[in-house]
Tab-separated table of C-alpha atoms in Angstrom:
chain	number	residue	atom	x	y	z
A	29	MET	CA	37.897	-234.677	-111.186
A	30	LYS	CA	36.790	-236.486	-114.332
A	31	VAL	CA	39.003	-239.552	-114.669
A	32	LEU	CA	39.551	-241.949	-117.571
A	33	LEU	CA	40.909	-245.390	-116.704
A	34	VAL	CA	42.422	-247.376	-119.588
A	35	GLY	CA	42.217	-251.188	-119.647
A	36	SER	CA	39.865	-254.125	-119.277
A	37	GLY	CA	41.379	-256.609	-116.840
A	38	GLY	CA	41.211	-257.527	-113.185
A	39	ARG	CA	43.877	-254.922	-112.454
A	40	GLU	CA	41.652	-252.204	-113.914
A	41	HIS	CA	38.584	-253.407	-111.988
A	42	ALA	CA	40.608	-253.154	-108.763
A	43	LEU	CA	41.845	-249.661	-109.715
A	44	ALA	CA	38.292	-248.565	-110.612
A	45	TRP	CA	36.985	-249.906	-107.282
A	46	LYS	CA	39.615	-247.925	-105.347
A	47	LEU	CA	39.346	-244.753	-107.469
A	48	LYS	CA	35.569	-244.794	-106.948
A	49	GLN	CA	36.142	-244.353	-103.206
A	50	SER	CA	37.821	-240.949	-103.687
A	51	SER	CA	35.953	-237.823	-102.607
A	52	LYS	CA	37.844	-235.990	-105.401
A	53	LEU	CA	36.194	-238.093	-108.143
A	54	SER	CA	33.255	-236.560	-110.000
A	55	LYS	CA	33.039	-238.983	-112.946
A	56	LEU	CA	34.847	-242.205	-113.887
A	57	TYR	CA	35.127	-243.531	-117.441
A	58	CYS	CA	36.872	-246.732	-118.517
A	59	ALA	CA	38.099	-247.707	-121.989
A	60	PRO	CA	37.096	-250.396	-122.747
A	61	GLY	CA	36.297	-251.873	-119.297
A	62	ASN	CA	34.502	-255.138	-118.557
A	63	ALA	CA	31.248	-256.383	-117.011
A	64	GLY	CA	32.458	-255.722	-113.457
A	65	ILE	CA	33.905	-252.272	-114.159
A	66	ALA	CA	30.556	-251.298	-115.750
A	67	HIS	CA	29.045	-251.147	-112.233
A	68	LEU	CA	31.603	-248.493	-111.218
A	69	ALA	CA	32.346	-246.504	-114.368
A	70	GLU	CA	30.897	-245.529	-117.719
A	71	CYS	CA	32.568	-247.959	-120.115
A	72	VAL	CA	33.431	-246.635	-123.568
A	73	ALA	CA	34.051	-248.920	-126.533
A	74	ILE	CA	37.632	-247.900	-127.267
A	75	GLY	CA	40.423	-250.495	-127.239
A	76	SER	CA	43.242	-249.821	-124.783
A	77	GLU	CA	45.794	-249.704	-127.644
A	78	ASP	CA	43.819	-247.249	-129.808
A	79	VAL	CA	45.994	-244.300	-128.829
A	80	ALA	CA	44.436	-241.710	-131.160
A	81	ALA	CA	40.854	-242.568	-130.111
A	82	ILE	CA	41.709	-242.433	-126.400
A	83	VAL	CA	43.354	-239.013	-126.745
A	84	ARG	CA	40.397	-237.740	-128.771
A	85	PHE	CA	37.904	-239.027	-126.180
A	86	ALA	CA	39.869	-237.432	-123.330
A	87	GLN	CA	39.916	-234.056	-125.118
A	88	GLU	CA	36.248	-234.137	-126.157
A	89	ASN	CA	35.095	-235.075	-122.657
A	90	ALA	CA	37.329	-232.630	-120.759
A	91	ILE	CA	39.065	-235.430	-118.838
A	92	ASP	CA	41.160	-234.097	-115.948
A	93	PHE	CA	43.315	-237.170	-115.390
A	94	VAL	CA	44.039	-240.475	-117.164
A	95	VAL	CA	45.220	-243.652	-115.420
A	96	VAL	CA	46.746	-246.215	-117.806
A	97	GLY	CA	46.505	-249.810	-116.584
A	98	PRO	CA	48.208	-252.168	-119.105
A	99	GLU	CA	51.751	-252.081	-120.460
A	100	ALA	CA	51.012	-252.263	-124.221
A	101	PRO	CA	49.483	-248.751	-124.584
A	102	LEU	CA	52.361	-247.325	-122.523
A	103	THR	CA	54.963	-248.825	-124.869
A	104	LEU	CA	52.934	-247.373	-127.775
A	105	GLY	CA	53.308	-243.861	-126.316
A	106	LEU	CA	49.785	-243.274	-124.950
A	107	ALA	CA	51.054	-241.330	-121.935
A	108	ASP	CA	53.226	-239.143	-124.221
A	109	ARG	CA	50.305	-238.271	-126.518
A	110	LEU	CA	48.005	-237.457	-123.583
A	111	ARG	CA	50.597	-235.235	-121.893
A	112	GLU	CA	51.236	-233.454	-125.211
A	113	ALA	CA	47.499	-232.711	-125.223
A	114	GLY	CA	47.854	-231.166	-121.746
A	115	ILE	CA	46.165	-234.025	-119.881
A	116	PRO	CA	47.904	-235.251	-116.690
A	117	THR	CA	48.485	-239.003	-116.989
A	118	PHE	CA	49.601	-241.754	-114.640
A	119	GLY	CA	51.967	-244.016	-116.547
A	120	PRO	CA	55.481	-243.727	-117.987
A	121	SER	CA	56.502	-242.364	-121.377
A	122	ALA	CA	57.205	-244.804	-124.216
A	123	SER	CA	60.904	-244.169	-123.668
A	124	ALA	CA	60.661	-245.105	-119.968
A	125	ALA	CA	58.289	-248.018	-120.710
A	126	ARG	CA	61.198	-249.720	-122.515
A	127	LEU	CA	62.004	-251.101	-119.061
A	128	GLU	CA	59.241	-253.598	-119.760
A	129	GLY	CA	58.947	-253.380	-123.528
A	130	SER	CA	62.543	-254.519	-124.047
A	131	LYS	CA	64.101	-256.967	-121.587
A	132	ALA	CA	67.418	-256.423	-123.374
A	133	PHE	CA	67.220	-252.673	-122.627
A	134	MET	CA	66.220	-253.380	-119.018
A	135	LYS	CA	69.123	-255.783	-118.428
A	136	ASP	CA	71.617	-253.351	-119.968
A	137	MET	CA	70.327	-250.514	-117.751
A	138	ALA	CA	70.532	-252.752	-114.654
A	139	ALA	CA	74.123	-253.680	-115.507
A	140	ARG	CA	75.043	-250.013	-115.996
A	141	MET	CA	73.579	-249.083	-112.584
A	142	ASN	CA	75.074	-252.123	-110.792
A	143	ILE	CA	71.629	-253.443	-109.885
A	144	PRO	CA	71.963	-257.042	-108.607
A	145	THR	CA	70.537	-259.358	-111.274
A	146	ALA	CA	71.259	-262.618	-113.126
A	147	TRP	CA	74.147	-262.792	-115.595
A	148	TYR	CA	72.818	-262.508	-119.136
A	149	GLN	CA	73.428	-261.892	-122.818
A	150	ASN	CA	71.141	-260.504	-125.552
A	151	PHE	CA	70.890	-262.163	-128.984
A	152	THR	CA	69.405	-261.488	-132.412
A	153	ASP	CA	71.562	-264.203	-134.034
A	154	ILE	CA	70.299	-267.757	-133.449
A	155	THR	CA	73.695	-269.412	-134.042
A	156	LYS	CA	75.355	-267.252	-131.391
A	157	ALA	CA	72.409	-267.802	-129.028
A	158	LYS	CA	72.719	-271.585	-129.311
A	159	ALA	CA	76.491	-271.426	-128.841
A	160	PHE	CA	75.984	-269.410	-125.631
A	161	VAL	CA	73.491	-271.999	-124.332
A	162	ARG	CA	75.987	-274.819	-124.961
A	163	GLU	CA	78.772	-272.807	-123.313
A	164	LYS	CA	76.750	-272.005	-120.171
A	165	GLY	CA	74.858	-275.286	-119.766
A	166	ALA	CA	71.613	-275.769	-117.824
A	167	PRO	CA	69.474	-274.934	-115.955
A	168	ILE	CA	69.141	-271.665	-117.870
A	169	VAL	CA	66.400	-269.166	-118.719
A	170	ILE	CA	65.347	-268.109	-122.246
A	171	LYS	CA	63.205	-264.951	-122.580
A	172	THR	CA	61.698	-262.931	-125.396
A	173	SER	CA	63.011	-259.387	-125.199
A	174	GLY	CA	59.661	-257.941	-126.317
A	175	LEU	CA	56.219	-258.057	-124.713
A	176	ALA	CA	54.588	-261.507	-124.671
A	177	ALA	CA	51.660	-261.028	-122.236
A	178	GLY	CA	53.642	-262.504	-119.357
A	179	LYS	CA	54.300	-265.758	-121.221
A	180	GLY	CA	57.611	-265.241	-123.061
A	181	VAL	CA	59.816	-266.850	-120.400
A	182	ILE	CA	60.927	-270.485	-120.554
A	183	LEU	CA	62.801	-272.073	-117.639
A	184	CYS	CA	64.964	-274.820	-119.121
A	185	GLN	CA	66.351	-277.694	-117.051
A	186	THR	CA	68.466	-279.179	-119.869
A	187	VAL	CA	70.543	-277.826	-122.748
A	188	GLU	CA	68.181	-279.595	-125.185
A	189	GLU	CA	65.165	-277.781	-123.698
A	190	ALA	CA	67.023	-274.477	-123.971
A	191	LEU	CA	67.933	-275.049	-127.632
A	192	GLU	CA	64.277	-275.910	-128.339
A	193	ALA	CA	63.184	-272.709	-126.562
A	194	VAL	CA	65.551	-270.644	-128.736
A	195	GLU	CA	64.062	-272.292	-131.856
A	196	LEU	CA	60.527	-271.724	-130.576
A	197	MET	CA	61.131	-267.995	-130.124
A	198	MET	CA	63.460	-267.122	-132.981
A	199	VAL	CA	62.433	-269.542	-135.777
A	200	LYS	CA	58.887	-270.729	-135.045
A	201	ARG	CA	57.993	-267.213	-133.773
A	202	GLU	CA	55.735	-268.638	-131.071
A	203	PHE	CA	55.628	-265.153	-129.471
A	204	GLY	CA	55.644	-263.167	-132.721
A	205	ASP	CA	57.997	-260.197	-132.998
A	206	ALA	CA	58.647	-260.339	-129.231
A	207	GLY	CA	61.111	-263.154	-129.974
A	208	SER	CA	63.138	-261.422	-132.689
A	209	GLU	CA	65.585	-260.557	-129.893
A	210	ILE	CA	66.012	-262.877	-126.929
A	211	VAL	CA	67.697	-262.691	-123.544
A	212	ILE	CA	69.501	-265.740	-122.171
A	213	GLU	CA	70.222	-265.562	-118.480
A	214	GLU	CA	71.161	-267.306	-115.279
A	215	PHE	CA	68.595	-269.548	-113.601
A	216	LEU	CA	68.164	-267.923	-110.188
A	217	THR	CA	66.993	-269.939	-107.193
A	218	GLY	CA	65.199	-268.736	-104.092
A	219	GLU	CA	61.728	-267.325	-103.482
A	220	GLU	CA	60.060	-264.985	-105.953
A	221	ALA	CA	58.325	-261.791	-104.889
A	222	SER	CA	56.783	-258.745	-106.561
A	223	TYR	CA	57.651	-255.299	-105.224
A	224	PHE	CA	55.936	-252.039	-106.133
A	225	ALA	CA	57.109	-248.435	-105.832
A	226	LEU	CA	55.517	-245.219	-107.073
A	227	CYS	CA	57.793	-242.867	-109.011
A	228	ASP	CA	57.418	-239.295	-110.281
A	229	GLY	CA	60.620	-239.077	-112.321
A	230	LYS	CA	62.724	-237.973	-109.339
A	231	ASN	CA	61.319	-239.560	-106.197
A	232	ALA	CA	60.531	-243.208	-105.457
A	233	LEU	CA	57.970	-244.055	-102.781
A	234	ALA	CA	57.917	-247.604	-101.411
A	235	MET	CA	54.542	-249.300	-101.712
A	236	ALA	CA	54.353	-252.973	-100.775
A	237	ALA	CA	55.315	-256.513	-101.687
A	238	ALA	CA	53.136	-259.322	-102.978
A	239	GLN	CA	53.744	-262.888	-104.059
A	240	ASP	CA	52.354	-264.093	-107.372
A	241	HIS	CA	51.752	-267.691	-108.495
A	242	LYS	CA	52.752	-267.920	-112.156
A	243	ALA	CA	52.446	-271.649	-112.872
A	244	VAL	CA	49.030	-272.918	-113.930
A	245	GLY	CA	48.918	-275.932	-111.596
A	246	ASP	CA	48.973	-276.673	-107.879
A	247	GLY	CA	52.450	-277.005	-106.417
A	248	ASP	CA	53.761	-274.551	-109.032
A	249	THR	CA	53.497	-277.134	-111.824
A	250	GLY	CA	52.737	-276.709	-115.524
A	251	PRO	CA	53.363	-273.792	-117.885
A	252	ASN	CA	53.638	-270.181	-116.771
A	253	THR	CA	50.578	-267.942	-117.037
A	254	GLY	CA	49.827	-264.271	-116.536
A	255	GLY	CA	49.292	-265.146	-112.841
A	256	MET	CA	46.917	-267.562	-111.080
A	257	GLY	CA	46.754	-265.817	-107.720
A	258	ALA	CA	48.632	-263.604	-105.293
A	259	TYR	CA	48.747	-262.383	-101.716
A	260	SER	CA	50.107	-259.354	-99.884
A	261	PRO	CA	52.077	-258.661	-97.782
A	262	ALA	CA	54.746	-261.203	-98.755
A	263	PRO	CA	56.479	-262.467	-95.585
A	264	VAL	CA	59.738	-263.111	-97.502
A	265	VAL	CA	60.068	-259.311	-97.917
A	266	THR	CA	61.070	-258.406	-94.382
A	267	PRO	CA	61.755	-254.740	-93.478
A	268	GLU	CA	65.482	-255.460	-93.985
A	269	VAL	CA	64.894	-256.979	-97.433
A	270	GLU	CA	62.578	-254.084	-98.368
A	271	ALA	CA	65.307	-251.569	-97.509
A	272	LYS	CA	67.737	-253.442	-99.791
A	273	ILE	CA	65.172	-253.495	-102.620
A	274	MET	CA	64.661	-249.743	-102.440
A	275	GLU	CA	68.359	-248.824	-102.085
A	276	ARG	CA	69.922	-251.342	-104.482
A	277	ILE	CA	67.208	-251.843	-107.101
A	278	VAL	CA	64.415	-249.235	-107.217
A	279	LYS	CA	66.334	-245.998	-106.542
A	280	PRO	CA	69.239	-246.858	-108.912
A	281	ALA	CA	66.695	-247.638	-111.639
A	282	VAL	CA	64.951	-244.276	-111.190
A	283	GLN	CA	68.350	-242.540	-111.244
A	284	GLY	CA	69.480	-244.562	-114.273
A	285	MET	CA	66.385	-243.727	-116.297
A	286	ALA	CA	66.724	-240.010	-115.447
A	287	GLU	CA	70.367	-240.121	-116.606
A	288	LEU	CA	69.221	-241.646	-119.907
A	289	GLY	CA	66.832	-238.724	-120.426
A	290	ALA	CA	63.803	-240.959	-119.869
A	291	PRO	CA	62.651	-240.125	-116.316
A	292	PHE	CA	60.347	-242.821	-114.956
A	293	ALA	CA	56.966	-241.640	-113.671
A	294	GLY	CA	54.381	-244.259	-112.800
A	295	VAL	CA	54.505	-247.500	-110.854
A	296	LEU	CA	57.720	-249.506	-111.019
A	297	PHE	CA	57.102	-253.209	-110.463
A	298	ALA	CA	60.215	-255.203	-109.654
A	299	GLY	CA	60.010	-258.963	-110.113
A	300	LEU	CA	62.529	-260.358	-107.647
A	301	MET	CA	64.242	-263.548	-106.543
A	302	ILE	CA	65.150	-263.540	-102.860
A	303	LYS	CA	67.675	-265.951	-101.384
A	304	ASP	CA	69.160	-265.774	-97.883
A	305	GLY	CA	67.745	-262.275	-97.446
A	306	GLU	CA	69.406	-260.958	-100.628
A	307	PRO	CA	67.119	-259.672	-103.429
A	308	LYS	CA	68.050	-259.935	-107.102
A	309	LEU	CA	66.122	-258.359	-109.965
A	310	ILE	CA	64.459	-260.738	-112.425
A	311	GLU	CA	62.676	-258.054	-114.443
A	312	PHE	CA	60.992	-254.667	-114.266
A	313	ASN	CA	57.408	-254.015	-115.286
A	314	VAL	CA	55.995	-250.532	-115.768
A	315	ARG	CA	52.456	-251.025	-114.412
A	316	PHE	CA	50.645	-252.640	-111.519
A	317	GLY	CA	50.775	-256.421	-111.636
A	318	ASP	CA	47.716	-258.462	-112.398
A	319	PRO	CA	46.676	-260.147	-110.065
A	320	GLU	CA	48.935	-258.318	-107.550
A	321	CYS	CA	47.013	-255.056	-108.038
A	322	GLN	CA	43.867	-256.687	-106.651
A	323	VAL	CA	45.515	-257.451	-103.305
A	324	LEU	CA	47.372	-254.112	-103.135
A	325	MET	CA	44.148	-252.147	-103.648
A	326	SER	CA	42.393	-254.294	-101.018
A	327	ARG	CA	45.069	-253.288	-98.470
A	328	LEU	CA	45.720	-249.655	-99.465
A	329	ASP	CA	44.491	-247.208	-96.820
A	330	GLY	CA	44.256	-243.874	-98.590
A	331	ASP	CA	42.863	-241.940	-101.531
A	332	LEU	CA	44.201	-243.648	-104.667
A	333	LEU	CA	43.198	-240.758	-106.912
A	334	GLU	CA	45.183	-238.261	-104.811
A	335	ILE	CA	48.181	-240.613	-104.667
A	336	LEU	CA	48.331	-241.334	-108.411
A	337	PHE	CA	47.739	-237.675	-109.316
A	338	ALA	CA	50.658	-236.659	-107.064
A	339	ALA	CA	52.901	-239.186	-108.839
A	340	ALA	CA	51.764	-237.921	-112.252
A	341	THR	CA	52.411	-234.271	-111.369
A	342	GLY	CA	55.816	-234.586	-109.652
A	343	ARG	CA	54.555	-234.189	-106.081
A	344	LEU	CA	55.225	-237.655	-104.695
A	345	ASP	CA	57.311	-236.213	-101.849
A	346	GLN	CA	54.050	-234.819	-100.419
A	347	VAL	CA	52.384	-238.266	-100.191
A	348	LYS	CA	52.284	-240.722	-97.311
A	349	LEU	CA	50.974	-244.215	-97.921
A	350	GLY	CA	49.016	-246.214	-95.352
A	351	TRP	CA	48.249	-249.916	-95.352
A	352	LYS	CA	45.536	-251.846	-93.586
A	353	PRO	CA	46.925	-254.510	-91.234
A	354	GLU	CA	45.031	-257.347	-92.944
A	355	THR	CA	46.406	-259.824	-95.458
A	356	ALA	CA	44.724	-259.898	-98.867
A	357	LEU	CA	44.672	-262.938	-101.154
A	358	VAL	CA	43.287	-263.366	-104.682
A	359	VAL	CA	42.452	-266.627	-106.459
A	360	VAL	CA	42.235	-266.343	-110.257
A	361	MET	CA	39.489	-268.347	-111.957
A	362	ALA	CA	40.434	-269.118	-115.543
A	363	ALA	CA	38.751	-270.740	-118.538
A	364	ALA	CA	39.476	-274.456	-119.006
A	365	GLY	CA	42.463	-274.877	-121.325
A	366	TYR	CA	44.223	-271.634	-120.273
A	367	PRO	CA	47.081	-270.746	-120.880
A	368	GLY	CA	46.502	-272.725	-124.096
A	369	SER	CA	43.337	-272.479	-126.186
A	370	TYR	CA	40.053	-271.955	-124.329
A	371	LYS	CA	36.403	-271.321	-125.092
A	372	LYS	CA	34.700	-267.933	-124.714
A	373	GLY	CA	31.027	-267.240	-124.061
A	374	THR	CA	30.382	-269.709	-121.219
A	375	VAL	CA	27.913	-268.567	-118.537
A	376	ILE	CA	29.077	-267.663	-115.011
A	377	GLU	CA	26.553	-267.729	-112.149
A	378	GLY	CA	26.631	-267.231	-108.385
A	379	LEU	CA	28.729	-264.048	-108.345
A	380	ASP	CA	26.388	-262.188	-105.990
A	381	GLU	CA	26.435	-265.055	-103.486
A	382	ALA	CA	30.219	-265.296	-103.761
A	383	GLY	CA	30.533	-261.589	-102.941
A	384	HIS	CA	28.593	-262.053	-99.683
A	385	VAL	CA	31.409	-264.021	-98.014
A	386	GLU	CA	32.921	-261.848	-95.259
A	387	GLY	CA	35.911	-259.845	-96.554
A	388	ALA	CA	35.401	-261.007	-100.158
A	389	ILE	CA	35.126	-259.044	-103.394
A	390	ILE	CA	35.016	-260.418	-106.945
A	391	PHE	CA	37.125	-258.524	-109.475
A	392	HIS	CA	36.239	-259.181	-113.109
A	393	ALA	CA	38.944	-259.687	-115.742
A	394	GLY	CA	37.807	-261.441	-118.933
A	395	THR	CA	34.027	-260.966	-118.663
A	396	LYS	CA	31.216	-259.387	-120.644
A	397	ALA	CA	27.535	-258.834	-119.918
A	398	GLN	CA	25.003	-260.130	-122.429
A	399	ASP	CA	21.216	-260.595	-122.108
A	400	GLY	CA	21.341	-260.215	-118.334
A	401	GLN	CA	24.087	-262.847	-117.960
A	402	ILE	CA	27.809	-262.674	-117.224
A	403	LEU	CA	29.871	-264.512	-119.843
A	404	ALA	CA	33.530	-265.549	-119.840
A	405	ASN	CA	35.420	-263.475	-122.417
A	406	GLY	CA	39.087	-264.294	-121.840
A	407	GLY	CA	41.640	-266.682	-120.351
A	408	ARG	CA	41.859	-265.288	-116.846
A	409	VAL	CA	38.271	-264.392	-116.049
A	410	LEU	CA	37.745	-263.595	-112.342
A	411	GLY	CA	39.903	-262.533	-109.394
A	412	VAL	CA	38.210	-263.835	-106.257
A	413	THR	CA	39.761	-261.676	-103.544
A	414	ALA	CA	39.445	-261.711	-99.757
A	415	THR	CA	41.040	-260.073	-96.743
A	416	GLY	CA	41.624	-261.609	-93.335
A	417	SER	CA	43.623	-261.250	-90.125
A	418	SER	CA	46.068	-263.913	-91.425
A	419	VAL	CA	46.993	-265.491	-94.749
A	420	LYS	CA	45.116	-268.611	-93.670
A	421	GLN	CA	41.907	-266.658	-92.978
A	422	ALA	CA	42.150	-264.666	-96.232
A	423	GLN	CA	42.789	-267.919	-98.107
A	424	ALA	CA	39.820	-269.683	-96.455
A	425	ARG	CA	37.484	-266.791	-97.288
A	426	ALA	CA	38.656	-266.590	-100.904
A	427	TYR	CA	38.079	-270.302	-101.497
A	428	GLN	CA	34.729	-270.155	-99.667
A	429	SER	CA	33.779	-267.473	-102.195
A	430	VAL	CA	35.095	-269.585	-105.111
A	431	GLU	CA	32.827	-272.473	-104.025
A	432	ARG	CA	29.742	-270.279	-104.510
A	433	ILE	CA	30.574	-269.514	-108.142
A	434	ARG	CA	28.844	-271.811	-110.612
A	435	TRP	CA	31.016	-272.025	-113.713
A	436	PRO	CA	31.667	-275.617	-114.868
A	437	GLU	CA	34.005	-274.426	-117.636
A	438	GLY	CA	36.283	-272.608	-115.170
A	439	PHE	CA	39.103	-273.747	-112.902
A	440	CYS	CA	41.523	-272.354	-110.331
A	441	ARG	CA	44.570	-273.382	-108.363
A	442	ARG	CA	43.694	-274.708	-104.908
A	443	ASP	CA	46.911	-273.751	-103.114
A	444	ILE	CA	47.270	-269.967	-103.504
A	445	GLY	CA	49.262	-268.633	-100.555
A	446	TRP	CA	50.791	-272.005	-99.663
A	447	ARG	CA	54.245	-270.622	-98.792
A	448	ALA	CA	52.865	-267.989	-96.432
A	449	VAL	CA	50.420	-270.449	-94.820
A	450	ALA	CA	53.344	-272.820	-94.190
A	451	ARG	CA	55.277	-269.953	-92.569
A	452	GLU	CA	52.311	-269.096	-90.320
A	453	THR	CA	51.938	-272.739	-89.304
A	454	GLN	CA	55.653	-272.997	-88.434
A	455	SER	CA	55.585	-269.843	-86.324
């Protein structure tokens, strides 16, 4: 099969790495790709949101199957246009991608299907939004309804902070049009986890759980980012908790979307808060997480191309997923200043040496190759990933690999996996 992968991040490098292992693959293209993906696929200079150009390329090159990585092209209808052109595609329709593209839509659907989640209200009127904040008090959560690259969520400890957050989104337009509608909701406590299930519009197949680290600093301090590291499996998601997630959250969502005439086919990513063994939905995403995808692909025991093609063609009931027994952990290396302003074009060295650590692989995110060098070309730049027989071993290997990378302008958190390591130590 000739496959086109859409995207340029660490998630797409991990998908390319796993797709490349399939005996069914004859040729892999990636639009636009990055310096790491270029070793696995033929990168084509088409932006992931250039829907018309991607469809044209797929037709002209007789592509058999397209895998869409990021959420933005899905909300723009890329999967719809490709399927209209007769090309099987992994990724939901624009109508189904509203689960991520509009948090207001997602919360309303969850309420309709009795999915356990935080209380909430949607607002387009700033006066009413501020009145609701004052009525409910703090702590409270203010979110952009639209896409904000993982950054449109502000956790507010005081009413004053919440009122400022409303102003930031609705008046100062810090997140652009994403903040024209906001969601104000309950501040949930507990332990966060990410859960992934494959869907084909009718069936939902449980994948696995991971735990992401959103805050930029050690000890979960500082502003939220797109994700500074992750590990899988997540010990907080016990078999009992997983059963609740599938029965109370994932399956009702698949049913609810089908009832709305927008059947969900792709990967459903549930962001969860778990307290006393009870999961509540924070939000749905309609694609693999980044950096969670890196650890999922490191653990997946099976042919990813076969699995995704079955999901895209309504045959998920014929698939069985296998997982390697190891733990996988990824440490994100980011450019100094991220998630604020940062410099591009700095030189990264030592990647080959870093990849020689046992169990380690370096997934590229914001990189480009120029004059024989690898340059930083984004905020989150590398996903240093390792597997091990325990979280502690995977963590040690990942940081051993980080130490071999020479990039003075980069930084990373030094405590990825701390909750799971603490659990292992206690047991």
